[in-house]
PDB file of C-alpha atoms and ligand atoms in Angstrom:
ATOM      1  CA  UNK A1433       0.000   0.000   0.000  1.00  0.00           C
ATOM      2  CA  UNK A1434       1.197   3.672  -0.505  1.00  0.00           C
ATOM      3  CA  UNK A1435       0.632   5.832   1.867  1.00  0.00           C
ATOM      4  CA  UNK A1436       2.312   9.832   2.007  1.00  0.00           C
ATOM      5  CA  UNK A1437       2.117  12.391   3.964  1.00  0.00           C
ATOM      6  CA  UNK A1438       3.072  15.837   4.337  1.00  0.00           C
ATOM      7  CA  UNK A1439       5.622  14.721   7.395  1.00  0.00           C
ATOM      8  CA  UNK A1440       7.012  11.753   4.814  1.00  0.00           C
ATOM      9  CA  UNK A1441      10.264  14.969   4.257  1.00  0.00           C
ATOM     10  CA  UNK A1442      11.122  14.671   7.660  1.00  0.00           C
ATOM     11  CA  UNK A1443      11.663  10.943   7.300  1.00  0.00           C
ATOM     12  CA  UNK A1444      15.553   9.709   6.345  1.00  0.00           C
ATOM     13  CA  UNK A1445      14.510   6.105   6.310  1.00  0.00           C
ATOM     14  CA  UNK A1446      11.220   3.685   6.676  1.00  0.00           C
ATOM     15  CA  UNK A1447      12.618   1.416   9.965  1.00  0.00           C
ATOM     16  CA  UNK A1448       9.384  -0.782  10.109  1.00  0.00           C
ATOM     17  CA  UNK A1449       7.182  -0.383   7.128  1.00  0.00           C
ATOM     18  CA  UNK A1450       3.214  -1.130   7.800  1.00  0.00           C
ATOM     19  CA  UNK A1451       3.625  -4.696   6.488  1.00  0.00           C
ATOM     20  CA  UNK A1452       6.266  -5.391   8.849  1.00  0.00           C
ATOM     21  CA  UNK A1453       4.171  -3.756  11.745  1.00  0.00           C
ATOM     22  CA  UNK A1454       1.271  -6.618  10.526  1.00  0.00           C
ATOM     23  CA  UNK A1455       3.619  -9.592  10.786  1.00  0.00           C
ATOM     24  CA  UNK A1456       4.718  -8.439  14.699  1.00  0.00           C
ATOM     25  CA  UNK A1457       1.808  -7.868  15.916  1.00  0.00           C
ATOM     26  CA  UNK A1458      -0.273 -10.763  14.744  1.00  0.00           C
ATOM     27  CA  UNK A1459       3.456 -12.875  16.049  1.00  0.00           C
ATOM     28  CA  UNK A1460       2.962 -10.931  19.383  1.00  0.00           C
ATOM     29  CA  UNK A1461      -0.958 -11.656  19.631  1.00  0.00           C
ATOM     30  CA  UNK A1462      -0.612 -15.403  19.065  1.00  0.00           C
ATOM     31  CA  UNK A1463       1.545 -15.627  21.786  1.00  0.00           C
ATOM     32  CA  UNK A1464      -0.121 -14.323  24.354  1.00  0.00           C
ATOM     33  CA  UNK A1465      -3.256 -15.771  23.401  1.00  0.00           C
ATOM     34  CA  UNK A1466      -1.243 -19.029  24.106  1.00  0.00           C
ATOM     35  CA  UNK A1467       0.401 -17.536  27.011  1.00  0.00           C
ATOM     36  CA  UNK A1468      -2.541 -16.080  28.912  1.00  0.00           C
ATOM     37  CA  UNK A1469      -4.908 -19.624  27.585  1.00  0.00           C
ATOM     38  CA  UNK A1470      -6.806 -19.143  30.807  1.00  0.00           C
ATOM     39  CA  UNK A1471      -5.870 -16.638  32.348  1.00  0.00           C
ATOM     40  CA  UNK A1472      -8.952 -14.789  34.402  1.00  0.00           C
ATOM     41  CA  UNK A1473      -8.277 -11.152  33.931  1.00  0.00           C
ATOM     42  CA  UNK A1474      -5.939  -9.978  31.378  1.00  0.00           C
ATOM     43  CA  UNK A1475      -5.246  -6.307  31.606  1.00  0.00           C
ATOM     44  CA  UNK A1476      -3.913  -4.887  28.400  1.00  0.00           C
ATOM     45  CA  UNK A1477      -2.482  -1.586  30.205  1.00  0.00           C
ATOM     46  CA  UNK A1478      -1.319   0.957  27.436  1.00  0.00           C
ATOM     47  CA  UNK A1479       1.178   3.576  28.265  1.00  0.00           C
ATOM     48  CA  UNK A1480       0.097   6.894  27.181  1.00  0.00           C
ATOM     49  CA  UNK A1481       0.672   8.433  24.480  1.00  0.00           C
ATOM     50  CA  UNK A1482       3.264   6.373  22.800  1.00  0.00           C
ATOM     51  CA  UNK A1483       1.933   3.197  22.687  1.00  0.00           C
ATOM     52  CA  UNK A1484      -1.200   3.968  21.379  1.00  0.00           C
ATOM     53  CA  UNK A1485      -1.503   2.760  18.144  1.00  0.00           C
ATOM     54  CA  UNK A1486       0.279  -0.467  18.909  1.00  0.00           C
ATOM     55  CA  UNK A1487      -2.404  -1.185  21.424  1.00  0.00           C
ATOM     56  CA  UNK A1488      -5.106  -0.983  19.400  1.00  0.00           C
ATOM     57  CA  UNK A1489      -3.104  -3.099  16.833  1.00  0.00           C
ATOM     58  CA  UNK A1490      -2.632  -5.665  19.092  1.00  0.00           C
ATOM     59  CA  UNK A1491      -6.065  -5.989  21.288  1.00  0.00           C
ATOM     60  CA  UNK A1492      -7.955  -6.547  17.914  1.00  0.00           C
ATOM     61  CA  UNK A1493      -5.185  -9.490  16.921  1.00  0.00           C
ATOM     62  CA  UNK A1494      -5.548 -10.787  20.514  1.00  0.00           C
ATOM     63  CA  UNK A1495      -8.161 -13.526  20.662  1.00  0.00           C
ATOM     64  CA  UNK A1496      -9.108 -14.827  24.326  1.00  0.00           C
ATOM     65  CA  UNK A1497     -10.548 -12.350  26.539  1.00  0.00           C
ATOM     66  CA  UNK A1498      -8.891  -8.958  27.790  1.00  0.00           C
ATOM     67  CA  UNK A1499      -9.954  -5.923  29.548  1.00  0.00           C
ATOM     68  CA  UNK A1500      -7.933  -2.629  28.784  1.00  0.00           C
ATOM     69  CA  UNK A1501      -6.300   0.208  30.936  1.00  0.00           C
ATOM     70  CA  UNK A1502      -3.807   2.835  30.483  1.00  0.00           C
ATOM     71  CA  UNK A1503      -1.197   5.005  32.542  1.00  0.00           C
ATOM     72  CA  UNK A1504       0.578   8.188  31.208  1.00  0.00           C
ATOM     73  CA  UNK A1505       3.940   8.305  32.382  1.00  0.00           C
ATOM     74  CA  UNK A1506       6.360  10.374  30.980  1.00  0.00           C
ATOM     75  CA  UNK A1507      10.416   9.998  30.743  1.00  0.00           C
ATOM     76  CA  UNK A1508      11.475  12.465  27.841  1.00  0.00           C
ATOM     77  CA  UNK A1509      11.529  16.466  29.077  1.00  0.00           C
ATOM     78  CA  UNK A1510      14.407  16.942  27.104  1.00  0.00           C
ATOM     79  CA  UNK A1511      14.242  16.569  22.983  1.00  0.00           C
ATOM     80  CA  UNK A1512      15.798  13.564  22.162  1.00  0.00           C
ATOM     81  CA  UNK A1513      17.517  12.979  25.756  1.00  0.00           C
ATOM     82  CA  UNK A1514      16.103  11.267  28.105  1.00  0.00           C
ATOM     83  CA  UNK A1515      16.027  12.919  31.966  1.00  0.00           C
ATOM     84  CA  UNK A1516      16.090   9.669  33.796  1.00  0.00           C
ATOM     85  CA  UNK A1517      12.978  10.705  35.939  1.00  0.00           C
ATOM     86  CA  UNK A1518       9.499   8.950  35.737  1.00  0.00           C
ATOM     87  CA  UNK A1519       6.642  10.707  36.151  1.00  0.00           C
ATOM     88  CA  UNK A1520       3.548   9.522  36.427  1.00  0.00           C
ATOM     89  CA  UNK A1521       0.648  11.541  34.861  1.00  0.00           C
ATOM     90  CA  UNK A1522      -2.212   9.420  34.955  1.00  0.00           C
ATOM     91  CA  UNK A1523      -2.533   6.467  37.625  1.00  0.00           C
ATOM     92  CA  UNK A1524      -4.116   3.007  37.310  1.00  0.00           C
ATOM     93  CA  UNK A1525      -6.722   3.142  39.606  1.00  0.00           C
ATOM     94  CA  UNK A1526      -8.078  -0.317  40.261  1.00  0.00           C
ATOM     95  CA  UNK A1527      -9.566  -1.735  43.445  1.00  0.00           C
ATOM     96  CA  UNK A1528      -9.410  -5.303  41.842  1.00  0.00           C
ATOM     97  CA  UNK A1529      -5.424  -5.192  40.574  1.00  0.00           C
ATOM     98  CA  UNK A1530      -4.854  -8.932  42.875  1.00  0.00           C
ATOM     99  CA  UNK A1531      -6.708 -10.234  40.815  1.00  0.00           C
ATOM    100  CA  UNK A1532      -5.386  -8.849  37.380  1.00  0.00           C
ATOM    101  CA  UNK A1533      -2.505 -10.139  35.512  1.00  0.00           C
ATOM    102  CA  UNK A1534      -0.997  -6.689  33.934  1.00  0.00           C
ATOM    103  CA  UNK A1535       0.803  -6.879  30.483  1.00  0.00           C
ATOM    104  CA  UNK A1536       2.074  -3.502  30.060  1.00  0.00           C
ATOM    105  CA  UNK A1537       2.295  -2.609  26.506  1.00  0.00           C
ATOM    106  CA  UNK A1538       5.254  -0.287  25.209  1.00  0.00           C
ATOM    107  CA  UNK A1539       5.888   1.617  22.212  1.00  0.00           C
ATOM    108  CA  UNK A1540       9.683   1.153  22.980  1.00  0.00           C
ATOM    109  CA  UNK A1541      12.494   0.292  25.432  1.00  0.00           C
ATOM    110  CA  UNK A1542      15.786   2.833  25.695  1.00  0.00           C
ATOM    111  CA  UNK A1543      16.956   3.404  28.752  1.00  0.00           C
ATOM    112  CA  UNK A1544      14.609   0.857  30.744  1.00  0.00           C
ATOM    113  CA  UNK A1545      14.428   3.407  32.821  1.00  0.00           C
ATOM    114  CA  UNK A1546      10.390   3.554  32.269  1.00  0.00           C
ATOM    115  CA  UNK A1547       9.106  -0.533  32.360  1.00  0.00           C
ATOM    116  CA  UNK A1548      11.161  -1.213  35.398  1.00  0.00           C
ATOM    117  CA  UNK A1549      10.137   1.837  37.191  1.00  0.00           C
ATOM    118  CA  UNK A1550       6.140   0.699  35.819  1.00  0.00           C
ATOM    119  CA  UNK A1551       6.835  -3.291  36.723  1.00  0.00           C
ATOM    120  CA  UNK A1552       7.952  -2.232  40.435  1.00  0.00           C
ATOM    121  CA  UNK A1553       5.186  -0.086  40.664  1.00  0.00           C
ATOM    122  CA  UNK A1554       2.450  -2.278  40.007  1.00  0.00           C
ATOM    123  CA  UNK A1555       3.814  -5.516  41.864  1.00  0.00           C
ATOM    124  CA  UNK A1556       3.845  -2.901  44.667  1.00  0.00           C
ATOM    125  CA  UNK A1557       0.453  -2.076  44.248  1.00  0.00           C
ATOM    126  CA  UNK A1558      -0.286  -5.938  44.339  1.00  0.00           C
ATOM    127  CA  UNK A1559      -0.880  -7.088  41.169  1.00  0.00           C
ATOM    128  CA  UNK A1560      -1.204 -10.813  40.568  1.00  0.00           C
ATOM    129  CA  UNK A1561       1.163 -10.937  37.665  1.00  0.00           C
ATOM    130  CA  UNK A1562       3.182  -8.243  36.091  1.00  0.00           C
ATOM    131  CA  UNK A1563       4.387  -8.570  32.552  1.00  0.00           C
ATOM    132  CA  UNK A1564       5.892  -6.527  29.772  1.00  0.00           C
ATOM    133  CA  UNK A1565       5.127  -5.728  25.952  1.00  0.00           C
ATOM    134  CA  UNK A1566       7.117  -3.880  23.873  1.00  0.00           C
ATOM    135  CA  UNK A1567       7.361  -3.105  20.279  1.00  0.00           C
ATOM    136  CA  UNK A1568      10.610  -1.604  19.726  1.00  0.00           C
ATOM    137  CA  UNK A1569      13.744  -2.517  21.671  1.00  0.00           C
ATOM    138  CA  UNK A1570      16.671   0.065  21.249  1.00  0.00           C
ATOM    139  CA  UNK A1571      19.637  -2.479  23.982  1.00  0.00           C
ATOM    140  CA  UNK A1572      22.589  -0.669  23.066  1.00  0.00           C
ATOM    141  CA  UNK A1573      20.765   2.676  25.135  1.00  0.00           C
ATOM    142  CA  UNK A1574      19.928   0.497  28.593  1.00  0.00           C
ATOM    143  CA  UNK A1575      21.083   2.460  31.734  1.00  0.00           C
ATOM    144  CA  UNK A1576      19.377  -0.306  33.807  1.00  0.00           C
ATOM    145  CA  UNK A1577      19.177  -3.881  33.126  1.00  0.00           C
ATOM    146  CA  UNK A1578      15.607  -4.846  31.986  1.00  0.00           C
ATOM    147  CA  UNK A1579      14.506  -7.530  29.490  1.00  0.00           C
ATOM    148  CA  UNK A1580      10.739  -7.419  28.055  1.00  0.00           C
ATOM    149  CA  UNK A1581       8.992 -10.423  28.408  1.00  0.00           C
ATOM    150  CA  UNK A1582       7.221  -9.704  25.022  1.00  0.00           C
ATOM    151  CA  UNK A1583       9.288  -7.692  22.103  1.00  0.00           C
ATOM    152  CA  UNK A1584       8.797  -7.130  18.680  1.00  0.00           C
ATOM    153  CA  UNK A1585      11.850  -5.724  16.526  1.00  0.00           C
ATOM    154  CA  UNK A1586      15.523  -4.822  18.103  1.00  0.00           C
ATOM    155  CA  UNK A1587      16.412  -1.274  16.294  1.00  0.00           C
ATOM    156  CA  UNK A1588      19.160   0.469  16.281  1.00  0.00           C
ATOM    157  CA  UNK A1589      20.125   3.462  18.221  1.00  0.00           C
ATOM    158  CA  UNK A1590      18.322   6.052  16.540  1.00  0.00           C
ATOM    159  CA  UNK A1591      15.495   8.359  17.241  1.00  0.00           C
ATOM    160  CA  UNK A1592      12.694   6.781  15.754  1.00  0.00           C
ATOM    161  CA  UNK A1593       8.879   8.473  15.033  1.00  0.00           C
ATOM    162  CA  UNK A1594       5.899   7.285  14.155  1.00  0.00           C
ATOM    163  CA  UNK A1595       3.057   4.557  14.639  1.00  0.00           C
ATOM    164  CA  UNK A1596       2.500   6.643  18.021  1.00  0.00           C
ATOM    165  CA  UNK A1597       5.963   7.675  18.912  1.00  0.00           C
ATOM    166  CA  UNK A1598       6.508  10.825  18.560  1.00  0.00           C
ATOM    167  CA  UNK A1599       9.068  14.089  18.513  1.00  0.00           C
ATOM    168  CA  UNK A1600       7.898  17.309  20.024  1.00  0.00           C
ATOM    169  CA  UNK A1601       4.184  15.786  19.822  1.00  0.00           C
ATOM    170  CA  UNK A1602       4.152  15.402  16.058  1.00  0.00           C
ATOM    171  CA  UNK A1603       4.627  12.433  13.662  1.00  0.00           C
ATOM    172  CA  UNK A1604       2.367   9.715  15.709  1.00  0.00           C
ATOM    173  CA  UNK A1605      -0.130   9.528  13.117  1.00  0.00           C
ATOM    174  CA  UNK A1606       2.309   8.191  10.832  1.00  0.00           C
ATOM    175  CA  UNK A1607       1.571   4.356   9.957  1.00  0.00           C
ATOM    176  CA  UNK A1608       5.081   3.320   9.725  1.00  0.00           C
ATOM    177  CA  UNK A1609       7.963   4.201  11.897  1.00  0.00           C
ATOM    178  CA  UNK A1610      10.807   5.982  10.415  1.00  0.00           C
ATOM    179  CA  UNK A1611      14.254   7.595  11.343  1.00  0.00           C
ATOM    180  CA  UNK A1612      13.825  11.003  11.629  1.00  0.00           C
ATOM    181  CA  UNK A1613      16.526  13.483  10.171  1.00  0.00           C
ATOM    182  CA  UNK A1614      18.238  14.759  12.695  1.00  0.00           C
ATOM    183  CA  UNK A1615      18.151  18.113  11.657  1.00  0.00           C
ATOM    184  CA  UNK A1616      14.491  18.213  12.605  1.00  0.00           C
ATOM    185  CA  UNK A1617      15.891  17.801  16.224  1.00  0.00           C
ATOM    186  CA  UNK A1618      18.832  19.794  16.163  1.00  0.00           C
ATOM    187  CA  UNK A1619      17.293  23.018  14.275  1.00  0.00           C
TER     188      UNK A1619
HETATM  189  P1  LIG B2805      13.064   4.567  28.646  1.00  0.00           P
HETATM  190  O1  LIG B2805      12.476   4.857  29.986  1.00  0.00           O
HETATM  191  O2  LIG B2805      14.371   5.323  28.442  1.00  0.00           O
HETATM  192  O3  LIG B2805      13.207   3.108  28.323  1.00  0.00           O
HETATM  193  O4  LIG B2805      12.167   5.288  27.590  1.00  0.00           O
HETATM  194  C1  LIG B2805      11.041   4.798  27.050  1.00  0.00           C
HETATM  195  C2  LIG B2805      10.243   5.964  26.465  1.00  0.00           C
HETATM  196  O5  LIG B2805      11.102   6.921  25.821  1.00  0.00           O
HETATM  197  C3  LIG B2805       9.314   5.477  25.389  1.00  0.00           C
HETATM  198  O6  LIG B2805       8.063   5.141  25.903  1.00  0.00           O
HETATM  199  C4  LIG B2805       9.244   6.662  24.459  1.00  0.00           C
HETATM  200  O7  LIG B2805       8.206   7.521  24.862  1.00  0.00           O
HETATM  201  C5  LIG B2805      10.538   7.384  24.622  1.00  0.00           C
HETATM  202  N1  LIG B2805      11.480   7.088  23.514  1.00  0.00           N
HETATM  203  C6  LIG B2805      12.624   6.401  23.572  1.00  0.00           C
HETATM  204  N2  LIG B2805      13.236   6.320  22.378  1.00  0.00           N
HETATM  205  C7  LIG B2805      12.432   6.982  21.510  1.00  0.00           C
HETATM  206  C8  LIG B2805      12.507   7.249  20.084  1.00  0.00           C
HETATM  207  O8  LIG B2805      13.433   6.839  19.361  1.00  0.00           O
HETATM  208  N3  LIG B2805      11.471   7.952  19.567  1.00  0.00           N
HETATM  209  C9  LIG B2805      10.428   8.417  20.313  1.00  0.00           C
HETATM  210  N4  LIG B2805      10.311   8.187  21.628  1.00  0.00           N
HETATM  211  C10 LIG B2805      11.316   7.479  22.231  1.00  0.00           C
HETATM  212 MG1  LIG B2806       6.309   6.282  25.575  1.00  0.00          MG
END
């Protein structure tokens, strides 16, 4: 399929075309489908904003039962640089989280800094079962050690937009995810 848009410029190179998106995310879905075979509450929990698209990707690939939440955290103040702080924006408020088993679902992993922050959190809070989901994996950026339990493509380490990631709120709405020129970030 062809697909442009005015934003296409800004793009040096198509990382994950929408094709390749299909083939992870039905891969992703079958799993847990024959992970979670059972399972009595399933929490999809998005994280806000990024993940966005991939969620509802994903939930309409997955096939056994799931309810759906979402928490806004944020980690990026900075541009392209990461701060290191977590903030949390928008709780999970849930009286019935012993009972849940949480897959988070990410957009991507850089510094880790985020899902084990979000995985402490909510086995704090008592969940019965905490696992993670993440589309994009960028390992060469990881300040602390963290591997997702669920991940779809390993990328290299460059800022990548699109497919709900964004820079300075734009380019989500893209359906592919694309390098974007770095002089976009360093006008
Ligand atoms: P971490 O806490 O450093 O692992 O950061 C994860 C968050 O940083 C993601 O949820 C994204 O919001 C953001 N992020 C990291 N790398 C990129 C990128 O290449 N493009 C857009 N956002 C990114
Ligand atoms: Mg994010």
């Amino acid at each position: 399929m062809t697909y442009s848009s005015s934003l296409d410029k800004d793009i040096a190179k198509v990382l994950v075309s929408q094709e390749q998106i299909d083939e992870i995310t039905t891969r992703i879905a079958a799993q847990i489908d024959k992970d979670y075979e059972g399972a009595k509450r399933l929490v999809l929990l998005c994280i806000l904003k990024g993940s966005v698209v991939f969620m509802g990707d994903l939930m309409k690939k997955v096939s056994i039962p799931v309810e759906i939440d979402f928490m806004k955290v944020s980690s990026y103040h900075d541009g392209t640089k990461s701060t290191g702080r977590i903030n949390i924006i928008l709780d999970l408020h849930r009286k019935d989280l012993s009972e849940c088993d949480i897959l988070v679902i990410e957009d991507i992993i850089d510094s880790g800094r985020t899902l084990s922050y979000l995985t402490e959190y909510l086995r704090l809070g008592g969940a019965k079962s905490v696992k993670t989901c993440t589309l994009l994996d960028k390992p060469s950026r990881r300040e602390v050690e963290f591997t997702p339990d669920y991940r779809g493509l390993e990328v290299p380490d460059e800022f990548v937009v699109g497919y709900g990631l964004d820079y300075a709120e734009q380019y989500r709405a893209l359906p592919y995810i694309g390098i974007l020129k770095p002089e976009v970030y360093n006008k």
